[in-house]
Coordinates of C-alpha atoms in Angstrom, one line a residue:
Chain A
M1 CA 30.0 104.5 -39.9
H2 CA 33.9 103.5 -39.9
L3 CA 34.4 100.8 -37.4
I4 CA 37.4 102.7 -36.0
D5 CA 35.3 105.7 -35.5
R6 CA 32.6 103.7 -33.7
L7 CA 35.3 102.4 -31.3
I8 CA 36.3 105.8 -30.6
E9 CA 32.8 106.9 -30.1
Q10 CA 32.1 104.0 -27.6
I11 CA 35.3 105.0 -25.8
I12 CA 34.1 108.5 -25.3
E13 CA 30.5 107.6 -24.6
K14 CA 31.5 105.1 -22.0
R15 CA 34.4 107.2 -20.8
N16 CA 36.5 104.1 -20.8
P17 CA 39.4 102.7 -23.1
T18 CA 39.3 99.4 -21.3
V19 CA 38.7 96.2 -23.2
V20 CA 37.9 93.1 -21.2
G21 CA 39.8 90.1 -22.2
L22 CA 37.6 86.9 -22.3
D23 CA 40.4 84.4 -21.8
T24 CA 38.2 82.1 -20.1
R25 CA 39.7 78.8 -19.0
L26 CA 37.5 76.2 -17.5
E27 CA 39.2 76.3 -14.3
Y28 CA 38.2 80.0 -13.8
V29 CA 34.5 79.2 -14.2
P30 CA 33.0 78.6 -10.6
D31 CA 31.6 75.1 -10.0
H32 CA 27.8 76.2 -9.6
V33 CA 27.9 77.5 -13.4
V34 CA 29.5 74.1 -14.6
E35 CA 27.2 72.2 -12.6
R36 CA 24.2 73.7 -14.5
C37 CA 25.7 72.7 -17.9
S38 CA 25.2 69.5 -19.9
G39 CA 26.7 68.1 -23.0
A40 CA 27.4 65.0 -25.0
S41 CA 31.2 65.2 -24.2
P42 CA 33.4 66.7 -21.5
F43 CA 34.2 69.4 -24.0
E44 CA 30.7 70.1 -24.7
V45 CA 30.1 70.5 -21.0
A46 CA 33.2 72.7 -20.7
A47 CA 32.3 74.9 -23.6
S48 CA 28.9 75.4 -22.5
A49 CA 30.1 76.4 -19.1
I50 CA 32.6 78.7 -20.5
F51 CA 29.9 80.5 -22.7
E52 CA 27.5 80.9 -19.7
F53 CA 30.4 82.4 -17.6
N54 CA 31.1 84.9 -20.5
K55 CA 27.5 85.7 -21.0
A56 CA 27.4 86.8 -17.3
I57 CA 30.3 88.8 -17.5
I58 CA 29.2 90.5 -20.7
D59 CA 25.9 91.3 -19.0
A60 CA 27.8 92.7 -16.0
V61 CA 30.2 95.0 -17.8
Y62 CA 28.8 96.1 -21.4
E63 CA 27.5 99.3 -20.3
H64 CA 31.0 100.3 -18.9
I65 CA 33.4 99.1 -21.7
P66 CA 33.7 99.7 -25.4
A67 CA 34.7 96.3 -26.6
V68 CA 35.7 92.8 -25.6
K69 CA 38.8 90.8 -26.7
I70 CA 38.4 87.2 -27.0
Q71 CA 41.5 85.0 -26.9
V72 CA 40.8 82.2 -29.4
A73 CA 43.7 79.9 -27.8
Y74 CA 41.4 79.3 -24.8
Y75 CA 38.6 78.1 -26.9
E76 CA 40.7 75.9 -29.3
L77 CA 41.7 74.1 -26.1
Y78 CA 38.2 72.7 -25.8
G79 CA 38.2 71.4 -29.4
P80 CA 35.4 72.3 -31.9
P81 CA 32.8 72.8 -29.1
G82 CA 35.2 75.3 -27.7
M83 CA 35.2 77.1 -31.2
E84 CA 31.3 77.2 -31.0
A85 CA 31.5 78.7 -27.6
F86 CA 34.0 81.3 -29.2
R87 CA 31.5 82.1 -32.0
L88 CA 28.6 82.4 -29.6
T89 CA 30.5 84.6 -27.2
A90 CA 31.5 87.0 -30.1
Q91 CA 27.8 87.1 -31.3
Y92 CA 26.4 87.8 -27.7
A93 CA 29.0 90.5 -27.2
K94 CA 27.9 92.1 -30.4
S95 CA 24.1 91.9 -29.5
K96 CA 24.9 94.0 -26.6
G97 CA 26.4 96.6 -28.7
L98 CA 30.1 95.8 -27.9
I99 CA 33.1 95.8 -30.3
V100 CA 34.6 92.2 -30.7
I101 CA 38.3 92.0 -31.0
G102 CA 39.4 88.4 -31.9
D103 CA 42.9 87.8 -30.5
I104 CA 43.8 85.1 -33.1
K105 CA 47.4 86.2 -34.0
R106 CA 46.9 84.5 -37.4
N107 CA 49.4 84.6 -40.1
D108 CA 50.3 82.7 -43.4
I109 CA 51.1 83.0 -47.0
G110 CA 48.6 85.0 -49.2
S111 CA 46.1 82.3 -50.2
T112 CA 45.9 80.9 -46.7
A113 CA 46.0 84.2 -45.2
E114 CA 42.9 85.0 -47.4
A115 CA 41.1 82.0 -45.6
Y116 CA 41.7 83.2 -42.3
A117 CA 40.5 86.7 -43.1
S118 CA 37.4 85.2 -44.7
A119 CA 36.8 83.1 -41.6
Y120 CA 37.2 85.7 -39.1
L121 CA 36.3 89.1 -40.7
G122 CA 34.7 88.3 -44.0
E123 CA 32.5 85.6 -45.4
T124 CA 33.1 81.9 -46.6
P125 CA 32.3 81.1 -50.1
L126 CA 30.0 78.2 -50.4
K127 CA 28.7 76.3 -53.4
N128 CA 25.8 78.7 -53.4
G129 CA 26.5 82.1 -52.0
R130 CA 28.6 83.2 -49.0
M131 CA 28.2 83.2 -45.3
P132 CA 30.3 84.5 -42.5
A133 CA 31.8 82.0 -40.1
F134 CA 32.9 84.1 -37.1
D135 CA 32.4 87.5 -38.2
L136 CA 34.6 89.5 -35.7
D137 CA 35.2 93.3 -35.7
F138 CA 38.9 93.3 -35.2
V139 CA 41.5 90.6 -35.2
T140 CA 45.3 90.4 -34.3
V141 CA 47.8 89.4 -37.0
N142 CA 51.4 88.4 -36.9
P143 CA 53.6 90.1 -39.4
Y144 CA 56.7 87.8 -39.8
L145 CA 55.5 86.8 -43.4
G146 CA 55.6 90.4 -44.5
T147 CA 53.1 92.4 -46.6
D148 CA 51.6 89.4 -48.7
G149 CA 50.5 87.7 -45.6
V150 CA 48.8 90.8 -44.2
M151 CA 47.2 92.0 -47.4
P152 CA 44.3 89.7 -47.3
F153 CA 43.3 90.8 -43.9
I154 CA 43.6 94.4 -45.1
Q155 CA 41.4 93.6 -48.0
A156 CA 38.7 92.1 -45.8
C157 CA 39.0 95.2 -43.6
K158 CA 38.1 97.2 -46.9
E159 CA 35.2 95.1 -48.0
Y160 CA 33.5 94.5 -44.6
N161 CA 34.4 97.5 -42.5
K162 CA 36.7 95.7 -40.2
G163 CA 39.9 96.4 -38.4
I164 CA 43.3 94.6 -37.6
F165 CA 46.0 95.0 -34.9
V166 CA 49.3 93.9 -36.2
L167 CA 51.8 92.6 -33.6
V168 CA 54.6 95.2 -33.3
K169 CA 56.1 94.9 -29.7
T170 CA 54.6 92.0 -27.8
S171 CA 54.2 92.0 -24.0
N172 CA 56.2 88.9 -23.0
P173 CA 59.6 88.9 -21.4
S174 CA 61.4 87.5 -24.5
S175 CA 59.8 89.8 -27.0
G176 CA 62.9 91.5 -27.6
E177 CA 64.8 88.4 -28.7
F178 CA 63.8 89.1 -32.3
Q179 CA 61.7 92.4 -32.1
D180 CA 64.4 94.3 -30.6
L181 CA 67.4 93.2 -32.9
P182 CA 69.2 96.0 -34.4
V183 CA 68.2 96.7 -38.1
E184 CA 69.5 99.4 -40.4
G185 CA 70.0 101.7 -37.3
K186 CA 66.6 100.9 -35.7
R187 CA 65.0 97.9 -34.0
L188 CA 63.0 95.2 -35.9
Y189 CA 59.9 96.5 -34.2
N190 CA 60.4 100.0 -35.7
K191 CA 60.7 98.4 -39.0
V192 CA 57.3 96.5 -38.4
A193 CA 55.8 99.8 -37.1
E194 CA 56.9 101.5 -40.4
K195 CA 55.0 98.8 -42.5
V196 CA 52.0 99.1 -40.2
V197 CA 51.8 102.8 -40.9
E198 CA 52.1 102.3 -44.5
W199 CA 49.3 99.6 -44.7
G200 CA 47.1 101.8 -42.8
K201 CA 47.2 104.9 -44.9
E202 CA 44.4 103.9 -47.1
L203 CA 42.1 102.6 -44.3
M204 CA 41.8 105.8 -42.2
G205 CA 38.5 106.7 -40.3
T206 CA 37.3 110.3 -40.2
K207 CA 38.7 111.0 -36.6
G208 CA 42.5 110.5 -37.2
Y209 CA 43.0 107.0 -36.8
S210 CA 43.2 104.1 -39.2
H211 CA 41.6 100.6 -39.2
I212 CA 45.0 99.2 -39.1
G213 CA 46.1 99.2 -35.6
A214 CA 49.1 97.7 -33.5
V215 CA 49.7 95.7 -30.6
I216 CA 52.1 97.1 -28.1
G217 CA 52.6 95.5 -24.7
A218 CA 52.0 97.6 -21.4
T219 CA 55.1 95.9 -20.0
Y220 CA 57.3 98.0 -22.5
P221 CA 56.4 101.7 -21.5
R222 CA 59.4 103.3 -23.3
Q223 CA 58.6 101.6 -26.5
L224 CA 54.9 102.5 -26.1
E225 CA 55.8 106.2 -25.9
E226 CA 58.4 105.8 -28.6
L227 CA 56.0 104.3 -31.1
R228 CA 53.1 106.7 -30.2
G229 CA 55.2 109.3 -31.6
E230 CA 56.2 107.2 -34.7
M231 CA 52.8 106.2 -35.4
P232 CA 50.3 109.0 -34.7
N233 CA 47.5 107.6 -36.8
T234 CA 47.5 104.0 -35.5
Y235 CA 45.5 102.7 -32.8
F236 CA 47.2 100.6 -30.1
L237 CA 45.8 97.5 -28.4
I238 CA 47.8 97.2 -25.3
P239 CA 47.9 94.0 -23.5
G240 CA 50.0 93.1 -20.4
Y241 CA 48.1 95.3 -17.9
G242 CA 47.4 93.7 -14.5
A243 CA 48.2 90.0 -14.2
Q244 CA 51.0 90.4 -16.6
G245 CA 52.7 93.3 -14.4
G246 CA 51.9 96.5 -16.4
S247 CA 50.7 99.4 -14.3
V248 CA 48.2 102.0 -15.2
Q249 CA 51.2 104.6 -15.3
D250 CA 53.0 102.2 -17.8
V251 CA 50.2 102.5 -20.3
M252 CA 50.1 106.3 -20.4
G253 CA 52.4 106.8 -23.1
G254 CA 50.0 105.0 -25.6
F255 CA 47.5 107.8 -25.3
D256 CA 47.3 110.9 -27.4
A257 CA 46.5 114.5 -26.0
N258 CA 42.7 113.6 -26.1
G259 CA 43.0 110.3 -24.3
L260 CA 42.4 108.3 -27.4
G261 CA 44.7 106.3 -29.5
A262 CA 44.9 103.3 -27.2
V263 CA 42.6 100.4 -25.6
I264 CA 44.0 98.7 -22.6
N265 CA 43.2 95.0 -22.3
A266 CA 42.7 93.4 -18.9
S267 CA 41.8 89.8 -18.9
R268 CA 42.6 87.8 -15.7
S269 CA 42.4 90.9 -13.3
V270 CA 38.8 91.2 -14.5
I271 CA 37.2 87.7 -15.2
C272 CA 38.9 86.3 -12.2
A273 CA 38.4 89.2 -9.9
Y274 CA 36.4 87.1 -7.6
R275 CA 39.3 85.1 -6.9
R276 CA 41.6 88.1 -6.1
S277 CA 42.0 90.7 -3.3
P278 CA 40.4 92.9 -2.7
W279 CA 37.2 91.7 -4.4
K280 CA 37.3 88.1 -3.1
E281 CA 36.9 89.4 0.4
K282 CA 33.6 91.2 -0.7
F283 CA 32.2 88.8 -3.4
S284 CA 31.5 84.8 -3.3
P285 CA 32.1 82.7 -6.4
K286 CA 28.3 83.1 -7.0
S287 CA 28.8 86.8 -7.6
F288 CA 31.8 86.5 -9.9
A289 CA 30.1 88.9 -12.4
D290 CA 29.7 91.6 -9.9
A291 CA 33.3 91.2 -8.9
A292 CA 34.3 91.6 -12.6
R293 CA 32.1 94.8 -12.8
A294 CA 33.6 96.0 -9.6
E295 CA 37.1 95.5 -11.2
V296 CA 36.2 97.4 -14.5
L297 CA 34.7 100.2 -12.7
H298 CA 37.9 100.5 -10.5
M299 CA 40.1 100.3 -13.5
K300 CA 38.1 102.8 -15.4
E301 CA 38.6 105.4 -12.5
E302 CA 42.3 104.5 -12.1
I303 CA 42.9 105.3 -15.8
E304 CA 40.6 108.3 -15.8
A305 CA 42.6 109.6 -12.8
A306 CA 46.1 108.8 -14.2
L307 CA 45.1 110.4 -17.7
S308 CA 44.1 113.7 -15.7
H309 CA 47.5 113.4 -13.5
N310 CA 49.3 113.3 -16.9
G311 CA 47.7 116.3 -18.1
I312 CA 45.5 114.5 -20.6
K313 CA 42.1 115.6 -20.6
P314 CA 40.1 112.3 -20.4
W315 CA 37.1 112.6 -23.1
Chain B
M1 CA 59.9 55.3 -30.5
H2 CA 60.9 58.9 -30.9
L3 CA 58.5 60.6 -33.3
I4 CA 61.3 62.2 -35.4
D5 CA 62.8 58.5 -35.7
R6 CA 59.3 57.3 -36.9
L7 CA 59.1 60.0 -39.5
I8 CA 62.5 59.0 -40.9
E9 CA 61.6 55.3 -40.9
Q10 CA 58.4 55.9 -42.6
I11 CA 60.4 58.0 -45.3
I12 CA 62.7 55.2 -45.9
E13 CA 60.0 52.4 -45.9
K14 CA 57.9 54.3 -48.3
R15 CA 61.0 55.5 -50.2
N16 CA 59.2 59.1 -50.3
P17 CA 59.7 62.4 -48.5
T18 CA 56.5 63.7 -50.0
V19 CA 53.8 65.0 -47.4
V20 CA 50.4 65.6 -48.9
G21 CA 48.9 68.8 -47.9
L22 CA 45.3 68.4 -47.1
D23 CA 44.2 72.3 -47.8
T24 CA 40.8 71.1 -48.7
R25 CA 38.5 74.2 -49.8
L26 CA 34.9 73.3 -50.5
E27 CA 35.4 74.3 -54.0
Y28 CA 37.9 71.5 -54.7
V29 CA 35.3 68.9 -53.7
P30 CA 33.6 67.4 -56.6
D31 CA 29.8 67.8 -56.8
H32 CA 29.1 64.0 -56.5
V33 CA 30.8 64.0 -53.1
V34 CA 28.9 67.2 -51.7
E35 CA 25.6 65.8 -52.9
R36 CA 26.0 62.7 -50.7
C37 CA 26.4 64.9 -47.7
S38 CA 23.8 66.3 -45.2
G39 CA 23.9 68.6 -42.0
A40 CA 21.8 71.0 -40.1
S41 CA 23.7 73.9 -41.6
P42 CA 25.7 75.0 -44.9
F43 CA 28.8 74.6 -42.9
E44 CA 27.9 71.2 -41.6
V45 CA 27.4 70.0 -45.2
A46 CA 30.7 71.6 -46.2
A47 CA 32.6 70.2 -43.4
S48 CA 31.2 66.7 -44.1
A49 CA 32.0 67.1 -47.9
I50 CA 35.5 68.1 -46.9
F51 CA 36.0 65.1 -44.6
E52 CA 34.7 62.6 -47.1
F53 CA 36.9 64.0 -49.7
N54 CA 40.0 63.8 -47.4
K55 CA 39.2 60.2 -46.3
A56 CA 39.3 59.1 -50.0
I57 CA 42.5 61.0 -50.7
I58 CA 44.1 59.4 -47.7
D59 CA 42.8 56.0 -48.7
A60 CA 44.4 56.4 -52.1
V61 CA 47.9 57.7 -51.0
Y62 CA 48.6 56.3 -47.3
E63 CA 50.6 53.6 -48.6
H64 CA 53.0 55.9 -50.5
I65 CA 53.6 58.8 -48.1
P66 CA 55.0 59.1 -44.6
A67 CA 52.8 62.2 -43.6
V68 CA 49.9 64.6 -44.2
K69 CA 49.9 68.2 -43.5
I70 CA 46.6 69.6 -42.7
Q71 CA 46.3 73.5 -43.1
V72 CA 43.9 74.5 -40.4
A73 CA 42.8 77.9 -42.0
Y74 CA 40.9 75.9 -44.6
Y75 CA 38.8 74.2 -41.7
E76 CA 38.3 77.5 -39.8
L77 CA 36.8 78.8 -42.8
Y78 CA 33.8 76.6 -42.1
G79 CA 33.4 77.6 -38.4
P80 CA 33.2 75.0 -35.7
P81 CA 31.9 72.2 -37.9
G82 CA 35.2 72.9 -40.1
M83 CA 37.2 72.4 -36.9
E84 CA 35.4 69.1 -36.3
A85 CA 36.3 67.9 -40.1
F86 CA 40.0 68.9 -39.0
R87 CA 39.8 66.8 -36.1
L88 CA 38.4 63.8 -37.7
T89 CA 40.9 64.1 -40.9
A90 CA 43.8 64.0 -38.2
Q91 CA 42.2 61.1 -36.5
Y92 CA 41.6 59.2 -39.8
A93 CA 45.1 60.0 -41.0
K94 CA 46.6 58.6 -37.9
S95 CA 44.5 55.4 -38.0
K96 CA 46.1 54.7 -41.3
G97 CA 49.6 54.9 -39.8
L98 CA 50.3 58.3 -41.1
I99 CA 52.1 61.2 -39.2
V100 CA 50.0 64.2 -38.9
I101 CA 51.5 67.7 -39.3
G102 CA 49.0 70.5 -38.3
D103 CA 50.0 73.7 -40.3
I104 CA 48.7 76.1 -37.5
K105 CA 51.3 78.8 -37.4
R106 CA 50.3 79.6 -33.9
N107 CA 52.1 81.8 -31.6
D108 CA 51.5 83.9 -28.4
I109 CA 52.7 84.8 -25.0
G110 CA 53.9 82.0 -22.7
S111 CA 50.4 81.3 -20.9
T112 CA 48.3 81.5 -24.2
A113 CA 51.1 79.4 -26.1
E114 CA 50.7 76.9 -23.3
A115 CA 46.9 76.7 -24.2
Y116 CA 47.8 76.3 -27.9
A117 CA 50.3 73.6 -27.2
S118 CA 47.7 71.6 -24.9
A119 CA 45.0 72.0 -27.7
Y120 CA 47.1 70.7 -30.6
L121 CA 49.9 68.6 -29.1
G122 CA 49.0 67.6 -25.5
E123 CA 46.0 67.3 -23.4
T124 CA 43.4 69.7 -22.0
P125 CA 42.8 70.1 -18.4
L126 CA 39.3 69.5 -17.2
K127 CA 37.7 69.7 -13.9
N128 CA 38.4 65.9 -13.5
G129 CA 41.5 64.7 -15.4
R130 CA 42.8 65.6 -18.8
M131 CA 41.8 64.9 -22.6
P132 CA 43.3 65.5 -26.0
A133 CA 41.6 68.1 -28.0
F134 CA 43.1 67.5 -31.5
D135 CA 46.1 65.4 -30.7
L136 CA 48.4 66.1 -33.8
D137 CA 51.9 64.8 -34.2
F138 CA 53.6 68.1 -35.3
V139 CA 52.6 71.8 -35.6
T140 CA 54.1 74.7 -37.3
V141 CA 54.9 77.7 -34.9
N142 CA 55.7 81.4 -35.7
P143 CA 58.8 82.6 -33.8
Y144 CA 58.2 86.3 -33.7
L145 CA 57.6 86.4 -29.9
G146 CA 60.7 84.7 -29.0
T147 CA 61.8 81.9 -26.6
D148 CA 58.9 82.2 -24.2
G149 CA 56.3 81.9 -26.9
V150 CA 57.8 78.7 -28.2
M151 CA 58.9 77.0 -25.0
P152 CA 55.3 75.6 -24.0
F153 CA 55.2 73.9 -27.5
I154 CA 58.7 72.3 -26.9
Q155 CA 57.6 71.4 -23.3
A156 CA 54.6 69.6 -24.9
C157 CA 56.9 67.9 -27.4
K158 CA 59.0 66.4 -24.4
E159 CA 56.0 65.5 -22.5
Y160 CA 53.9 63.9 -25.4
N161 CA 56.6 62.7 -27.9
K162 CA 55.6 65.4 -30.3
G163 CA 57.3 67.7 -32.8
I164 CA 57.3 71.3 -34.2
F165 CA 58.3 73.1 -37.3
V166 CA 59.2 76.8 -36.7
L167 CA 58.9 79.3 -39.4
V168 CA 62.4 80.3 -40.4
K169 CA 62.2 81.5 -44.1
T170 CA 58.6 81.1 -45.5
S171 CA 57.7 80.4 -49.2
N172 CA 55.7 83.5 -50.0
P173 CA 56.9 86.4 -52.2
S174 CA 57.3 89.0 -49.6
S175 CA 58.9 86.7 -46.9
G176 CA 62.0 88.8 -47.2
E177 CA 60.6 91.9 -46.2
F178 CA 61.3 91.1 -42.5
Q179 CA 63.0 87.7 -42.6
D180 CA 65.9 88.9 -44.8
L181 CA 66.6 92.2 -43.1
P182 CA 70.3 92.6 -42.1
V183 CA 71.0 91.9 -38.5
E184 CA 74.4 91.8 -37.0
G185 CA 76.2 90.8 -40.2
K186 CA 73.5 88.2 -40.9
R187 CA 69.8 88.0 -42.0
L188 CA 66.9 87.8 -39.5
Y189 CA 66.0 84.2 -40.6
N190 CA 69.7 83.3 -39.6
K191 CA 69.1 84.6 -36.2
V192 CA 65.8 82.6 -36.0
A193 CA 67.7 79.6 -37.4
E194 CA 70.2 79.9 -34.6
K195 CA 67.4 79.8 -32.1
V196 CA 65.8 76.9 -33.6
V197 CA 69.1 74.9 -33.5
E198 CA 69.4 75.8 -29.8
W199 CA 65.9 74.8 -28.9
G200 CA 66.2 71.7 -30.7
K201 CA 69.4 70.4 -28.8
E202 CA 67.4 68.8 -25.9
L203 CA 65.0 67.1 -28.1
M204 CA 67.2 65.0 -30.5
G205 CA 66.0 61.6 -31.7
T206 CA 68.5 58.6 -32.3
K207 CA 69.1 59.2 -36.0
G208 CA 70.7 62.6 -36.0
Y209 CA 67.7 64.8 -36.2
S210 CA 65.8 67.0 -33.5
H211 CA 62.0 67.1 -33.0
I212 CA 62.3 70.8 -33.3
G213 CA 62.3 71.4 -37.2
A214 CA 62.2 74.4 -39.3
V215 CA 59.9 75.6 -42.3
I216 CA 61.8 76.9 -45.2
G217 CA 60.1 77.5 -48.5
A218 CA 61.0 75.6 -51.8
T219 CA 60.8 79.0 -53.6
Y220 CA 64.1 80.1 -51.9
P221 CA 66.6 77.4 -52.9
R222 CA 69.7 79.2 -52.1
Q223 CA 68.6 79.8 -48.5
L224 CA 67.5 76.3 -48.3
E225 CA 71.0 75.3 -49.2
E226 CA 72.6 77.7 -46.8
L227 CA 70.4 76.7 -44.0
R228 CA 70.9 73.0 -44.5
G229 CA 74.6 73.7 -43.7
E230 CA 73.8 75.8 -40.7
M231 CA 71.3 73.5 -39.2
P232 CA 72.7 69.9 -39.7
N233 CA 70.3 68.4 -37.1
T234 CA 67.0 70.2 -38.0
Y235 CA 64.5 68.6 -40.1
F236 CA 63.0 70.8 -42.7
L237 CA 59.3 71.1 -43.7
I238 CA 59.5 72.5 -47.3
P239 CA 56.3 74.1 -48.7
G240 CA 56.0 75.9 -51.8
Y241 CA 56.5 72.9 -54.3
G242 CA 54.2 72.7 -57.3
A243 CA 51.4 75.2 -57.5
Q244 CA 53.7 78.0 -55.6
G245 CA 56.3 77.6 -58.2
G246 CA 59.1 75.5 -56.4
S247 CA 60.6 72.7 -58.8
V248 CA 62.1 69.5 -57.8
Q249 CA 65.6 70.9 -58.5
D250 CA 64.7 73.7 -55.8
V251 CA 64.3 71.6 -53.0
M252 CA 67.3 69.3 -53.4
G253 CA 69.3 71.7 -51.2
G254 CA 67.1 70.6 -48.3
F255 CA 68.4 67.1 -48.2
D256 CA 71.3 65.6 -46.5
A257 CA 73.7 63.1 -48.0
N258 CA 71.3 60.2 -47.0
G259 CA 68.2 61.8 -48.7
L260 CA 66.9 62.6 -45.3
G261 CA 66.5 65.9 -43.5
A262 CA 63.5 67.2 -45.5
V263 CA 59.8 66.7 -46.1
I264 CA 58.4 68.4 -49.1
N265 CA 54.8 69.3 -49.0
A266 CA 52.5 69.4 -52.1
S267 CA 49.0 70.5 -51.5
R268 CA 46.8 71.8 -54.5
S269 CA 49.2 69.8 -57.2
V270 CA 47.9 66.5 -55.3
I271 CA 44.5 67.3 -54.1
C272 CA 43.3 69.2 -57.2
A273 CA 45.3 66.7 -59.5
Y274 CA 41.9 65.7 -61.2
R275 CA 41.5 69.2 -62.4
R276 CA 44.9 69.7 -63.8
S277 CA 46.8 68.4 -66.9
P278 CA 48.0 65.8 -67.4
W279 CA 45.6 64.0 -65.1
K280 CA 42.5 65.8 -65.9
E281 CA 42.6 64.1 -69.4
K282 CA 42.9 60.8 -67.7
F283 CA 40.6 61.0 -64.7
S284 CA 37.1 62.3 -64.3
P285 CA 36.2 64.1 -61.1
K286 CA 34.6 60.8 -60.0
S287 CA 38.1 59.4 -59.7
F288 CA 39.8 62.5 -58.0
A289 CA 41.4 60.1 -55.5
D290 CA 43.1 58.3 -58.3
A291 CA 44.4 61.3 -59.7
A292 CA 45.8 62.3 -56.4
R293 CA 47.6 58.8 -56.1
A294 CA 48.9 59.2 -59.8
E295 CA 50.3 62.7 -58.9
V296 CA 52.0 61.5 -55.7
L297 CA 53.6 58.5 -57.6
H298 CA 54.7 60.8 -60.2
M299 CA 56.2 63.3 -57.7
K300 CA 57.9 60.4 -55.7
E301 CA 59.7 59.2 -58.9
E302 CA 60.7 62.8 -59.7
I303 CA 62.2 63.4 -56.3
E304 CA 63.9 60.0 -56.5
A305 CA 65.4 60.7 -59.8
A306 CA 66.6 64.2 -58.8
L307 CA 68.1 62.9 -55.8
S308 CA 70.1 60.4 -57.7
H309 CA 71.1 63.0 -60.3
N310 CA 72.3 65.1 -57.5
G311 CA 74.6 62.2 -56.1
I312 CA 72.5 61.6 -53.1
K313 CA 71.6 58.0 -52.6
P314 CA 67.8 57.8 -52.1
W315 CA 67.4 55.6 -49.3

């Protein structure tokens, strides 16, 4: 089955377009988890604690969400052992039937982009044969280098039934500095969006959406709505909900009339739920995974209600 | 001493602005090196072989070059063991007095960019204290997210005496697709260049150059010359020489009147010298490091001659 069709089926089956962002820093991991972990270096201990934390979160939420997004920066932070925790987390999430989005924002010239695509989506050539290194489902890609920096990822999508989300309009405060510059009567992000649509044409699934998606921040609701109109076959990965300030109403513009077309990422609001009101009053740090599930279910209800309120039949 | 001043001193002392790019794929490593290596998995064997290859190259060339550039994609390709080879290569190069440029092209929103900056330039916070993960000198950064995606790197530069090279005009064929778009009477890359100059102002060394540099491809000699004029205090990292098609004449526009202002990267032309004419006729695969040194010395002479020819006094 096409990966993008499987994502859509998972969203419908679980009645939830929420993606949990495993942006796990060591400081988020409660002490009782860290104390159980050992390793030959402080980074190995940290990486092991982060993987244990992630496993517990995945166990608590996998029945309620279609996918996880793993932000690789928070694993590179702990050196090679951190990257091993990244790999194991992706593998574990897949074993629970989840789709795995690697938030890696990689980009480079063609030959180097090919190495990234092989590492994260495809297989690594060895002296005898080939072997996958990280084997994710989707990755995020930065478009600044243009088509030949993106093509190797698209090639890997074709070959291995994978997908990408290309940065179009990012969620950060200064994203407009370059992305909003006026270019030939449009904005730069519109020009990037045009290319994403073009790239996506030959990689369509059977349910109206392409394997080549776009990242659009929840913090820019007007642009989200505008781009939904310009990119009818492009799935959106929407970060910026929750801790970054995007509300459930802000993300509504990303959905189509069937409640599809968008996955909403929530990271800190879910994985750190046990440290935040109202959950910290109900759950102790020992129950961090239960707090995460409670927040996921709360967010699911909130999105479902908002979709109905906006006249969109939720699945 | 300021890192950028140390780079300049190294260039003058070694009379060479060449940076050797350790873009080491397993297929470049001669069989006799691979056969000596062992490991618990094919990736561990590959990573160990790549590190052995890099060490031999570094041993052969470190007296003749100021810095190495390590392209992280070719290490991610071999999973976490590959990242360990990346870390060890950087460490070994530093132990030989070389400055290490990590070609990582990272970018993200503020909080995540901070994690990248800590991982590659600064230190990782642990439950008790802090520890460096990769500890490079310079890294490359993609500007698409604007100032708040770059600031954490600049903060790390200030705190740890490090530097960055921001992508301005990349060396690949389709770099113009977005970078050359007309924006307010200029090109997008000029707007990015303006920001790089602005970001660099508070991080000046004592020799006229800032710790915030720019990546400009050797394959665009006209833009290189134009940007040299617009960015008098910005050091340029110039990829695209050799295998990508940039000639020694093409990179001349990147230098100032003193033969400073630019480092020229050569990757495959050096590390794969033993497989290419004229060196493959003179060196066997067993002497791959000698072939690399021969190419480095040839390139050094070629650049020195070209600088003289262009009326630039080389150091």
